[in-house]
Structures are given as C-alpha cells and as structure tokens.
mmCIF file of C-alpha atoms in Angstrom:
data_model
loop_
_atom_site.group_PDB
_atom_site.id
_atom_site.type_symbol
_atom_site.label_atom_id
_atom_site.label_comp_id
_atom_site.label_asym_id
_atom_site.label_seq_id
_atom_site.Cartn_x
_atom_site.Cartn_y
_atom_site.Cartn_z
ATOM 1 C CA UNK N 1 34.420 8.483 31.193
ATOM 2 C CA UNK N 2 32.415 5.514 29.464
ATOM 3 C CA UNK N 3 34.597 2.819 28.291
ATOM 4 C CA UNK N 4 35.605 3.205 24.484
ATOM 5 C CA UNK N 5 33.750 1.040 22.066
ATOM 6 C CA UNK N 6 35.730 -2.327 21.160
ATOM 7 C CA UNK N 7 35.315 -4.105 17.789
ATOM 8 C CA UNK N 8 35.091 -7.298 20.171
ATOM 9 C CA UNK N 9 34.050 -8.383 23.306
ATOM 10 C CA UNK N 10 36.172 -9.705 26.276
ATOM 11 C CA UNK N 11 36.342 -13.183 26.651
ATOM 12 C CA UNK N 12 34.844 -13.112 29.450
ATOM 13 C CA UNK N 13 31.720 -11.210 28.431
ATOM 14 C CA UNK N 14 31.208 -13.402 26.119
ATOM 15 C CA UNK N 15 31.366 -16.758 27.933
ATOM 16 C CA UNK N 16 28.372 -14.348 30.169
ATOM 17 C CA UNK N 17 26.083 -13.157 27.888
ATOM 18 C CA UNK N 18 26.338 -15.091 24.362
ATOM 19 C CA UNK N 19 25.405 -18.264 23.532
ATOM 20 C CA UNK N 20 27.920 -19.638 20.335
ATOM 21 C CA UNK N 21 25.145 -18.901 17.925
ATOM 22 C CA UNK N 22 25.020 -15.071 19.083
ATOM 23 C CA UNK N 23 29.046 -15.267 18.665
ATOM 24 C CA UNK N 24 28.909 -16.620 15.484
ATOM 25 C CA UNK N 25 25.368 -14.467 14.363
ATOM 26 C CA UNK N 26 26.025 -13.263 10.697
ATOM 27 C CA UNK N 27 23.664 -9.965 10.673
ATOM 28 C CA UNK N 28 20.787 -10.175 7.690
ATOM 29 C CA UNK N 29 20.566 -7.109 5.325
ATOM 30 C CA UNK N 30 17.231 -6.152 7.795
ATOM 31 C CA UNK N 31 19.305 -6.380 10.854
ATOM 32 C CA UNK N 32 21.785 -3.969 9.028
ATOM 33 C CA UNK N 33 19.329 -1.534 7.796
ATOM 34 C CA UNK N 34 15.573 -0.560 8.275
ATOM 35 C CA UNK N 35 14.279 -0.142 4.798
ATOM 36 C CA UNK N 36 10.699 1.518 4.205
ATOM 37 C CA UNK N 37 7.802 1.309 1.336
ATOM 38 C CA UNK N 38 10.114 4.408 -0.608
ATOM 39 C CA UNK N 39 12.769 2.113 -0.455
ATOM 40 C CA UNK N 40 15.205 4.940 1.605
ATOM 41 C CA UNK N 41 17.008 3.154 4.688
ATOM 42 C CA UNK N 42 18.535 3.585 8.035
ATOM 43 C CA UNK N 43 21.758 2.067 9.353
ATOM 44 C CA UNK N 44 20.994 -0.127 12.490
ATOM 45 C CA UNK N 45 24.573 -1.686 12.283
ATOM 46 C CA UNK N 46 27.625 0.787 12.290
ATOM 47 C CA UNK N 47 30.975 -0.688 13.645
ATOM 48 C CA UNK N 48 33.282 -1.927 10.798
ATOM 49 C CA UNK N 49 34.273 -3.821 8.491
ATOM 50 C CA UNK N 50 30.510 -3.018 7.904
ATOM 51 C CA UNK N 51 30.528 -1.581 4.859
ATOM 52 C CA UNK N 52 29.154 2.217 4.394
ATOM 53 C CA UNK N 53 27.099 3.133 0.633
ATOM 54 C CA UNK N 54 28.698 5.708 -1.113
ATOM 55 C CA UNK N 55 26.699 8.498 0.247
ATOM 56 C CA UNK N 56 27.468 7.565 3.757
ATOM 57 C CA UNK N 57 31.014 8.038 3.140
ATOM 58 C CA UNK N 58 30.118 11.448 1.206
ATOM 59 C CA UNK N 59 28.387 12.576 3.975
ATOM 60 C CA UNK N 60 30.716 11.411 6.771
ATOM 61 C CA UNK N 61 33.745 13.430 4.634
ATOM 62 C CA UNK N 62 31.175 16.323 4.408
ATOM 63 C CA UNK N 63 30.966 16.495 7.931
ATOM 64 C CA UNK N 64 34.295 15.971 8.708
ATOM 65 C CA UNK N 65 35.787 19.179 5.833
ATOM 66 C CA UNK N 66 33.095 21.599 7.558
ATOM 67 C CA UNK N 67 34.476 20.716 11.155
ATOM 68 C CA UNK N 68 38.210 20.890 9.865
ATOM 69 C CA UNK N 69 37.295 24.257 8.568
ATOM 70 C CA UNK N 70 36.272 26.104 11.649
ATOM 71 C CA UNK N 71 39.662 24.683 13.163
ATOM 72 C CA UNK N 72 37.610 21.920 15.090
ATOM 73 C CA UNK N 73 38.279 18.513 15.482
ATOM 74 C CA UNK N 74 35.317 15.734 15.932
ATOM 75 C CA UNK N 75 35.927 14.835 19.873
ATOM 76 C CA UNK N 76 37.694 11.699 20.793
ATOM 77 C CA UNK N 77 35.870 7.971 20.050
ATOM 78 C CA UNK N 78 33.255 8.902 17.619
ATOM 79 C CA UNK N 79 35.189 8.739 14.144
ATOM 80 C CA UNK N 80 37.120 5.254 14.624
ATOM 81 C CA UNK N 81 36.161 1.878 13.727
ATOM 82 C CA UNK N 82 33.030 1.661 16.171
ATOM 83 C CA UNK N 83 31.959 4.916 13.466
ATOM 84 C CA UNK N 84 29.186 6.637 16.439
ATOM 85 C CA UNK N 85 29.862 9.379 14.092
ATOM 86 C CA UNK N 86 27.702 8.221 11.803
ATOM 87 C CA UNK N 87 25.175 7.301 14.485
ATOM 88 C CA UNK N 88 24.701 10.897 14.904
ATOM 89 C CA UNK N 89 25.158 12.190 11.515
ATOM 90 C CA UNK N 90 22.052 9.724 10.228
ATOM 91 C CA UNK N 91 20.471 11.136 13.633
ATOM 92 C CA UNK N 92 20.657 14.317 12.582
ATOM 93 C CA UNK N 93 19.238 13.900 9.104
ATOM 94 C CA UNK N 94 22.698 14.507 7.497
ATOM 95 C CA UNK N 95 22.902 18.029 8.731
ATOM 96 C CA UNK N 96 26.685 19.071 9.502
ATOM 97 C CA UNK N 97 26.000 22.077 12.146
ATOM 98 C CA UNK N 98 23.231 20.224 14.249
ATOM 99 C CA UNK N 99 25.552 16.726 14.047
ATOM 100 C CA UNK N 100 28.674 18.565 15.701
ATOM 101 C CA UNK N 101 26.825 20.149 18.298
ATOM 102 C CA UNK N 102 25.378 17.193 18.981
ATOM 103 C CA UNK N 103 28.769 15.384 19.228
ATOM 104 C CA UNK N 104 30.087 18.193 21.385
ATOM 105 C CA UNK N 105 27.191 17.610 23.651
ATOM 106 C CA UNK N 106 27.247 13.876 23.774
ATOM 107 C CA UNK N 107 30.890 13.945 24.503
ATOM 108 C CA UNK N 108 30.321 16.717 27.171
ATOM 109 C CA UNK N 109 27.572 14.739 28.477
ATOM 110 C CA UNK N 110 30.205 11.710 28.654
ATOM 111 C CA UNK N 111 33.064 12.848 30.485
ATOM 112 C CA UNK N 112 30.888 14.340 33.076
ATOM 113 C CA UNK N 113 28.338 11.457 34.050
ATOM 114 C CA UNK N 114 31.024 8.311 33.485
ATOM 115 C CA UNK N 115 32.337 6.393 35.153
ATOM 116 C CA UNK N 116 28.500 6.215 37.104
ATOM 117 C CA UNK N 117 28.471 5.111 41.005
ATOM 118 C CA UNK N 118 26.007 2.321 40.902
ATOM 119 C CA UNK N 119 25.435 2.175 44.636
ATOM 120 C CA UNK N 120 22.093 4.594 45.161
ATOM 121 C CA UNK N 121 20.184 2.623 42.740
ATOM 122 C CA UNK N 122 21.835 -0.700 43.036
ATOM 123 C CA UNK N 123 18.578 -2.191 45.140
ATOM 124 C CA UNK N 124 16.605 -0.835 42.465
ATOM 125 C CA UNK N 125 18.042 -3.113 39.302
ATOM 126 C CA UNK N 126 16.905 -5.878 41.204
ATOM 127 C CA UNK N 127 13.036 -4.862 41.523
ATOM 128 C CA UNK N 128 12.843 -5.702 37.511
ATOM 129 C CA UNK N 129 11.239 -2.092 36.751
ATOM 130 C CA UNK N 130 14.396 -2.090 34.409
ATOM 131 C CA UNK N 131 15.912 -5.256 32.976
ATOM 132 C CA UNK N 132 17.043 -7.283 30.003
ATOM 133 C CA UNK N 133 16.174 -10.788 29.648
ATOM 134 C CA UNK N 134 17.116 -12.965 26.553
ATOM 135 C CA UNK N 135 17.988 -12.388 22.861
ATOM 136 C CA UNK N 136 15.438 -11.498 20.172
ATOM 137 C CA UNK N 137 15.623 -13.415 16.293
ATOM 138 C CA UNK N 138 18.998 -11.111 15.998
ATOM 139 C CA UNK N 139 20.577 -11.689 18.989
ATOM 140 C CA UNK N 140 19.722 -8.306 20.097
ATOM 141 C CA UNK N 141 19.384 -7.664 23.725
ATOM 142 C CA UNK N 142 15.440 -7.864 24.731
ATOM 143 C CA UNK N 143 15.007 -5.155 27.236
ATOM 144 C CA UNK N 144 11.783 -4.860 29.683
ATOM 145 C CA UNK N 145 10.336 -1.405 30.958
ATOM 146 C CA UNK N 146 8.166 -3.017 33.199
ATOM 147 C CA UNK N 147 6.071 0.965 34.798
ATOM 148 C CA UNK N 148 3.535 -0.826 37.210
ATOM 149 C CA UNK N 149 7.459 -2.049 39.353
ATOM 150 C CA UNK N 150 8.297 1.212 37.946
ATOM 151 C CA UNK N 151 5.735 3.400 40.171
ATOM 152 C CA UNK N 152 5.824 0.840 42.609
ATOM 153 C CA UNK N 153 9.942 1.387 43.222
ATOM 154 C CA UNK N 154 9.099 5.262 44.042
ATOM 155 C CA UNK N 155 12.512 5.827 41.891
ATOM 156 C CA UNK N 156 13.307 9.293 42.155
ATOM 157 C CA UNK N 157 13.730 10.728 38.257
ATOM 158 C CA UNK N 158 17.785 11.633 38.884
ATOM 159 C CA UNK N 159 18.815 7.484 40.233
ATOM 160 C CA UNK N 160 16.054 6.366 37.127
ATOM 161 C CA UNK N 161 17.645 8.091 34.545
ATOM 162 C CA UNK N 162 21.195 7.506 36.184
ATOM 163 C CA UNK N 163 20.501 3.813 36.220
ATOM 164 C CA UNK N 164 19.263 3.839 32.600
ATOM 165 C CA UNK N 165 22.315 4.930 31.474
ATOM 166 C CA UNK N 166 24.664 2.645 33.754
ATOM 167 C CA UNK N 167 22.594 0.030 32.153
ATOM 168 C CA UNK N 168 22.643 0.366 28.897
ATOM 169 C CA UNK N 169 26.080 1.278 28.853
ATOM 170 C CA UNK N 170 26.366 -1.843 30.409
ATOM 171 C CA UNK N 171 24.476 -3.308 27.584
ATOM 172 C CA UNK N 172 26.988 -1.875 24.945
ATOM 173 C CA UNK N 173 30.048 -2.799 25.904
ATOM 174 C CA UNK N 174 29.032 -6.385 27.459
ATOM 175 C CA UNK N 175 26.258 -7.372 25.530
ATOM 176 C CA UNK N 176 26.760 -6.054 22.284
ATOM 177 C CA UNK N 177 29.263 -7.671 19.227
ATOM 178 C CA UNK N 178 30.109 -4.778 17.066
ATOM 179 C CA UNK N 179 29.126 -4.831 13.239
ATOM 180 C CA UNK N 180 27.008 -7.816 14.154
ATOM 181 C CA UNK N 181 24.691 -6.787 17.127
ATOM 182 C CA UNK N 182 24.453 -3.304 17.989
ATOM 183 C CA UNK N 183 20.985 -3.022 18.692
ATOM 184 C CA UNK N 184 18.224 -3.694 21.361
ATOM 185 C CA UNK N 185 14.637 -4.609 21.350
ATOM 186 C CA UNK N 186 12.111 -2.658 24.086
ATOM 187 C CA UNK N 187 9.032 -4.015 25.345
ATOM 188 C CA UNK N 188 7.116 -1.449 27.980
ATOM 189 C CA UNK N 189 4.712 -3.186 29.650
ATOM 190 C CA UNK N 190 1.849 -0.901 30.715
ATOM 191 C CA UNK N 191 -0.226 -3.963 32.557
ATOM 192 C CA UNK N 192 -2.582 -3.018 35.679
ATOM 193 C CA UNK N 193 -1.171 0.381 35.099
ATOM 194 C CA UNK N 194 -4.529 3.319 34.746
ATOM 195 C CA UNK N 195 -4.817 6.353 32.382
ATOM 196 C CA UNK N 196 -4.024 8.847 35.314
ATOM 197 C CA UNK N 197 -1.147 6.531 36.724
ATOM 198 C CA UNK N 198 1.337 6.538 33.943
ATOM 199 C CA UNK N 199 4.259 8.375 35.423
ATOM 200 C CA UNK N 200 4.828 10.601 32.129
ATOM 201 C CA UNK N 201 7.913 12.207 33.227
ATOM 202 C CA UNK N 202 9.807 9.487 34.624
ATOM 203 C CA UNK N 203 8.951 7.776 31.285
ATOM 204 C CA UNK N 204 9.764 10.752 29.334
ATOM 205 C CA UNK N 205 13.225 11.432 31.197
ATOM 206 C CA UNK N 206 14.070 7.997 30.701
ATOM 207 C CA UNK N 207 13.271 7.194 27.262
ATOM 208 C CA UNK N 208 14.308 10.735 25.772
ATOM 209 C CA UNK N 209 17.809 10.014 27.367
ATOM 210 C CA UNK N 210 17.742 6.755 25.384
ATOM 211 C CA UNK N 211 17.190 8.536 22.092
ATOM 212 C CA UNK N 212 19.209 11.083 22.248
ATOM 213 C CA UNK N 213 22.558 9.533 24.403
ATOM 214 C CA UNK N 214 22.727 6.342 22.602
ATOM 215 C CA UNK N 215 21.923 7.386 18.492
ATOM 216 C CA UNK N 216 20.595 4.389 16.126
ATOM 217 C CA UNK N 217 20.309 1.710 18.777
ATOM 218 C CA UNK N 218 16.321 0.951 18.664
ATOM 219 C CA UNK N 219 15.520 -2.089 16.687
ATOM 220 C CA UNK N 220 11.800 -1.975 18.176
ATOM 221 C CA UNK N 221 9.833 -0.803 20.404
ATOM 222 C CA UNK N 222 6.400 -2.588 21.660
ATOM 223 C CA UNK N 223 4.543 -0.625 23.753
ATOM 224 C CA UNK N 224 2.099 -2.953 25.328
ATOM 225 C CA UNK N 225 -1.307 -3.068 27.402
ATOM 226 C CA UNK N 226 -1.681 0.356 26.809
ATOM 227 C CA UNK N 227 -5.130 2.529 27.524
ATOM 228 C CA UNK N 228 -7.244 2.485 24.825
ATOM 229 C CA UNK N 229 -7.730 6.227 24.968
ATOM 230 C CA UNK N 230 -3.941 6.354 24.342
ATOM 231 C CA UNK N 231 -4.203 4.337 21.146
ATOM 232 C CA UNK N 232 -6.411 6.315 19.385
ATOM 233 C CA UNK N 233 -4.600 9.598 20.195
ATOM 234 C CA UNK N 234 -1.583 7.585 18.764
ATOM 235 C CA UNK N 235 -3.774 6.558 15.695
ATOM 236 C CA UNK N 236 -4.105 10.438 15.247
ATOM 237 C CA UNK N 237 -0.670 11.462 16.601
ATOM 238 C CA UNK N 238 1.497 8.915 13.975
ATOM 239 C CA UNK N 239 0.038 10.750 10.976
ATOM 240 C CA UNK N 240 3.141 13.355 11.407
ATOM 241 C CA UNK N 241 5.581 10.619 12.237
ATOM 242 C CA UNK N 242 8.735 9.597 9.968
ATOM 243 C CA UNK N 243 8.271 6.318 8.657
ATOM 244 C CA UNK N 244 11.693 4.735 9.888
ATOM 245 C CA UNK N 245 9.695 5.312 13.500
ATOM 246 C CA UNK N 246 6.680 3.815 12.769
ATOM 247 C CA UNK N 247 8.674 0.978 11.462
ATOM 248 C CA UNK N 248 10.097 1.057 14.846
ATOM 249 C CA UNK N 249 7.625 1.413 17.443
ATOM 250 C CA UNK N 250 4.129 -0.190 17.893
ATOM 251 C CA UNK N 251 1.663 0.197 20.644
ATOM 252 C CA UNK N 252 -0.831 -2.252 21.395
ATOM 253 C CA UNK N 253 -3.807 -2.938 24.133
ATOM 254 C CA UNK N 254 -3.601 -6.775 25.203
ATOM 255 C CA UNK N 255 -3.516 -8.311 21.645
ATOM 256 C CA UNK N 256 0.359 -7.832 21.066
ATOM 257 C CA UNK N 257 1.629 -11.245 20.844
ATOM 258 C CA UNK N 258 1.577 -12.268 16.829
ATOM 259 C CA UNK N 259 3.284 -8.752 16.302
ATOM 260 C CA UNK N 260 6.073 -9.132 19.090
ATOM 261 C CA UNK N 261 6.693 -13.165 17.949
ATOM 262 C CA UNK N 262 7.867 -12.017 14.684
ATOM 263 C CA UNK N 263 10.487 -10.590 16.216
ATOM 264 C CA UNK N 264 11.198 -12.403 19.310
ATOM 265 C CA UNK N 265 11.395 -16.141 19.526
ATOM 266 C CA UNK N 266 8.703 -18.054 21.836
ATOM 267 C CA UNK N 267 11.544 -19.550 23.286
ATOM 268 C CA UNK N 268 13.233 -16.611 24.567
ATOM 269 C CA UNK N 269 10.106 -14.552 25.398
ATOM 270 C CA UNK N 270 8.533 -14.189 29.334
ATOM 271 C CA UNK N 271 4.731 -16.309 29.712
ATOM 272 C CA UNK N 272 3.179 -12.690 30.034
ATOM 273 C CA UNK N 273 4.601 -11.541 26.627
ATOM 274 C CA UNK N 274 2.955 -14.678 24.548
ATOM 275 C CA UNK N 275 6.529 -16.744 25.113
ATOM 276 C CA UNK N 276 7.387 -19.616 26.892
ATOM 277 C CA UNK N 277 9.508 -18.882 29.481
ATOM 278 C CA UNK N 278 8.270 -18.506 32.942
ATOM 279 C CA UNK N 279 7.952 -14.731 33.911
ATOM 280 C CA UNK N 280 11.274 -13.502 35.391
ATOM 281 C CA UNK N 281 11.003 -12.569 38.994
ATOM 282 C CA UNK N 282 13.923 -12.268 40.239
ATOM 283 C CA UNK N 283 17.490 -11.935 39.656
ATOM 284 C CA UNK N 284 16.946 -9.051 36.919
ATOM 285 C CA UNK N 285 20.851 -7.547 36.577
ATOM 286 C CA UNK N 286 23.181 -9.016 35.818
ATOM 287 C CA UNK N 287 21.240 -9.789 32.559
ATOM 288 C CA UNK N 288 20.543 -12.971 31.326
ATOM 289 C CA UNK N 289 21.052 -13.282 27.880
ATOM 290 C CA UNK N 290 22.159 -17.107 27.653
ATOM 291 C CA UNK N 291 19.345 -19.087 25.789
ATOM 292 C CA UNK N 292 18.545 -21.380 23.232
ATOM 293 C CA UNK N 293 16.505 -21.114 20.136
#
C-alpha cells in the first residue's frame, strides 16, 4: 500500500530534492487557497497546523457524524494530520454520500495498486514523455507531459497510467513538504504534435487518474502549442466550466510564455518554455528539483 503521508520529509529527501529556500518556503495566502472574482475559495494546502475556516471544520464533522451513523468508519490515513479527507470532501463539493464513496474507492484503489513494480516501465521514465524538472515561484514541483515523446514511446495505456501514479506518488512523499508545498504545476507540451495525432485516450487515462487519485493537488495547468481548432472549441467548451478550473488551467497555441512566467521563474524554466535553462534531455527521473532563483 502507498506510504502514509508524513508531516515532514526524510532527511534524506530533502538534502535530494529541496534547495534551503524550498525547506524554509513560508506558503502565501494564494499558495494556500485559490480565490475567484465571487470571492469563494479552494484549499490548495491541507496538512496541518494549517489552519481550517470554520466551515471546513463544520463540514469535515458533518461528514464524519453521517459516516459514524451508518456504523462506518472513514478508512485508514485520510482523517489525520495530512487531512486527505478534506481533499475529497472540497472534491466533492461538500457532499457527505459522494465524499465516502469516494474515500472507499480511493482507499480500495490503494491497497490494491501499491506498492507499484517499477520495472515494465522503468526504460520509459527516462524517454522524458513524463518528468518533473525544477520548482515553480512556490516551490511546487514543475511537471512536463511532453505527448510528441509520449506517442513516440508507443507506451501501452496500463504501464502509462501505472507509471503516472508511481510517479507522482513519488512526487508526494519525496518532493512535497506538507502544509507548505502540496501542490504541482503541469505544463503539456503539444509541439510538432497534429490535430489527428493527439493520443486522446492515453491523455485522458492519464490525466483523469490524476484528478480523481490525487484530490486538490493542481496548482496549474498550461496546456501549450495546442491546435488552433482545439482552442476555439475550448473558447466555447469553458463557458460551462467552474471558475476554480479556469483559474487553473490555460491552453495556449505558441504565445504561452508571459502567462507561464508569472508562475514559473525564468530561472527554473526549460529554453522551449520561454526560461533559461537548457532543454532537459536526459536524465528525466530521478527528478531534479535542486535550483536557484
């Protein structure tokens, strides 16, 4: 089963993968929350001593009286200090039924898949079709979805959506410093890639494991060098999206770079994405996360 969540990380994970300033990062009320025009917000950062508004802690007691009612208990690691509880609860919109399926079904999901064997699709976190390179202006984890490596690797959907989840579980328990960085920051990088080439449900399998495995972690999403014909059905399609996911994802043809610099420091961004780093080309897992602003 997946490691439990720790409140710090090992010493030796952090000597890895944080530089002293990521060690020492004091999250800023945005990192904490995403807060839209209305003024409503969503948690990004969970693990205590974060401290919850009063409804949160409503709502988590709500949840929590309903499940002790039916004679069920909320399954082990969600309601301790690391609070994925609440992850799911905000997930669900605050409703108490959907929340502990979906806490049955995550820990289901858990116990059955962890510990993962990383040999069939070891060669393939080397080809950089999935990777994480550098920190973004909150220390969070950048991560790359790079799909032309992706259809080049002829990854079968079962190791692609295996290694996605040894990754990022990778991510969370040796990258991350709970109640300061809990998040990550996607770029997927649709260069030299055609209308009729996008593989939609490798991308699909992927992604909707992300979302629904591993609640409340998406700081952004940039969707870049994508088909114009796929940006205007977006222009059309985002009219019946939530706000906190517009906040959150942006898609862009090739004129991404002032949008994905607020976010991401030149410094710790690839040539290809507007930074000034070289492009990484090897040497994609373990991440590298050490850099300087």
């Amino acid at each position: 089963m997946e490691s439990q969540p720790i409140l710090k990380p090992s010493e030796e994970s952090l000597q890895k993968f944080f530089t002293d300033e990521a060690q020492n990062y004091q999250p800023k009320p945005e990192d904490i929350f995403i807060t839209i025009k209305s003024g409503l917000q969503q948690r990004l950062i969970f693990s205590k001593p974060q401290v919850l508004t009063e409804k949160e802690e409503q709502e988590l007691q709500g949840l929590r009286d309903l499940i002790n009612s039916k004679g069920n208990q909320i399954p082990p690691g969600f309601d301790n200090d690391s609070r994925l509880v609440l992850r799911f609860l905000q997930g669900m919109k605050f409703n108490y039924e959907e929340t502990e399926q979906a806490l049955n079904d995550n820990y289901k999901w858990k116990t059955e898949i962890f510990p993962i064997n990383p040999s069939p699709f070891e060669n393939y976190l080397q080809t950089g079709l999935l990777y994480a390179f550098k920190r973004d202006k909150g220390h969070r984890p950048i991560i790359i979805i790079n799909v032309e490596r992706l259809i080049a690797s002829k990854i079968d959907e079962k190791n692609l959506v295996d290694m996605s989840n040894y990754f990022l579980d990778f991510l969370i328990n040796e990258c991350m410093y709970p109640s300061k960085i809990e998040n990550w920051t996607v770029i997927v990088d649709l260069n030299n890639v055609g209308l009729t080439q996008i593989p939609k449900n490798l991308l699909q399998s992927m992604i909707s494991s992300m979302q629904s495995n591993y609640r409340g972690r998406m700081y952004r999403l940039f969707a870049i060098n994508l088909h114009w014909l796929l940006r205007g059905l977006w222009s059309i399609a985002k009219n019946g999206v939530d706000q906190f996911t517009l906040t959150k994802m942006q898609l862009f043809g090739g004129d991404f770079k002032n949008s994905v610099v607020q976010v991401i420091n030149e410094n710790s961004l690839e040539e290809k994405y507007g930074g000034k780093l070289p492009d990484k080309t090897s040497n994609f897992f373990p991440p590298d996360l050490l850099n300087n602003y």
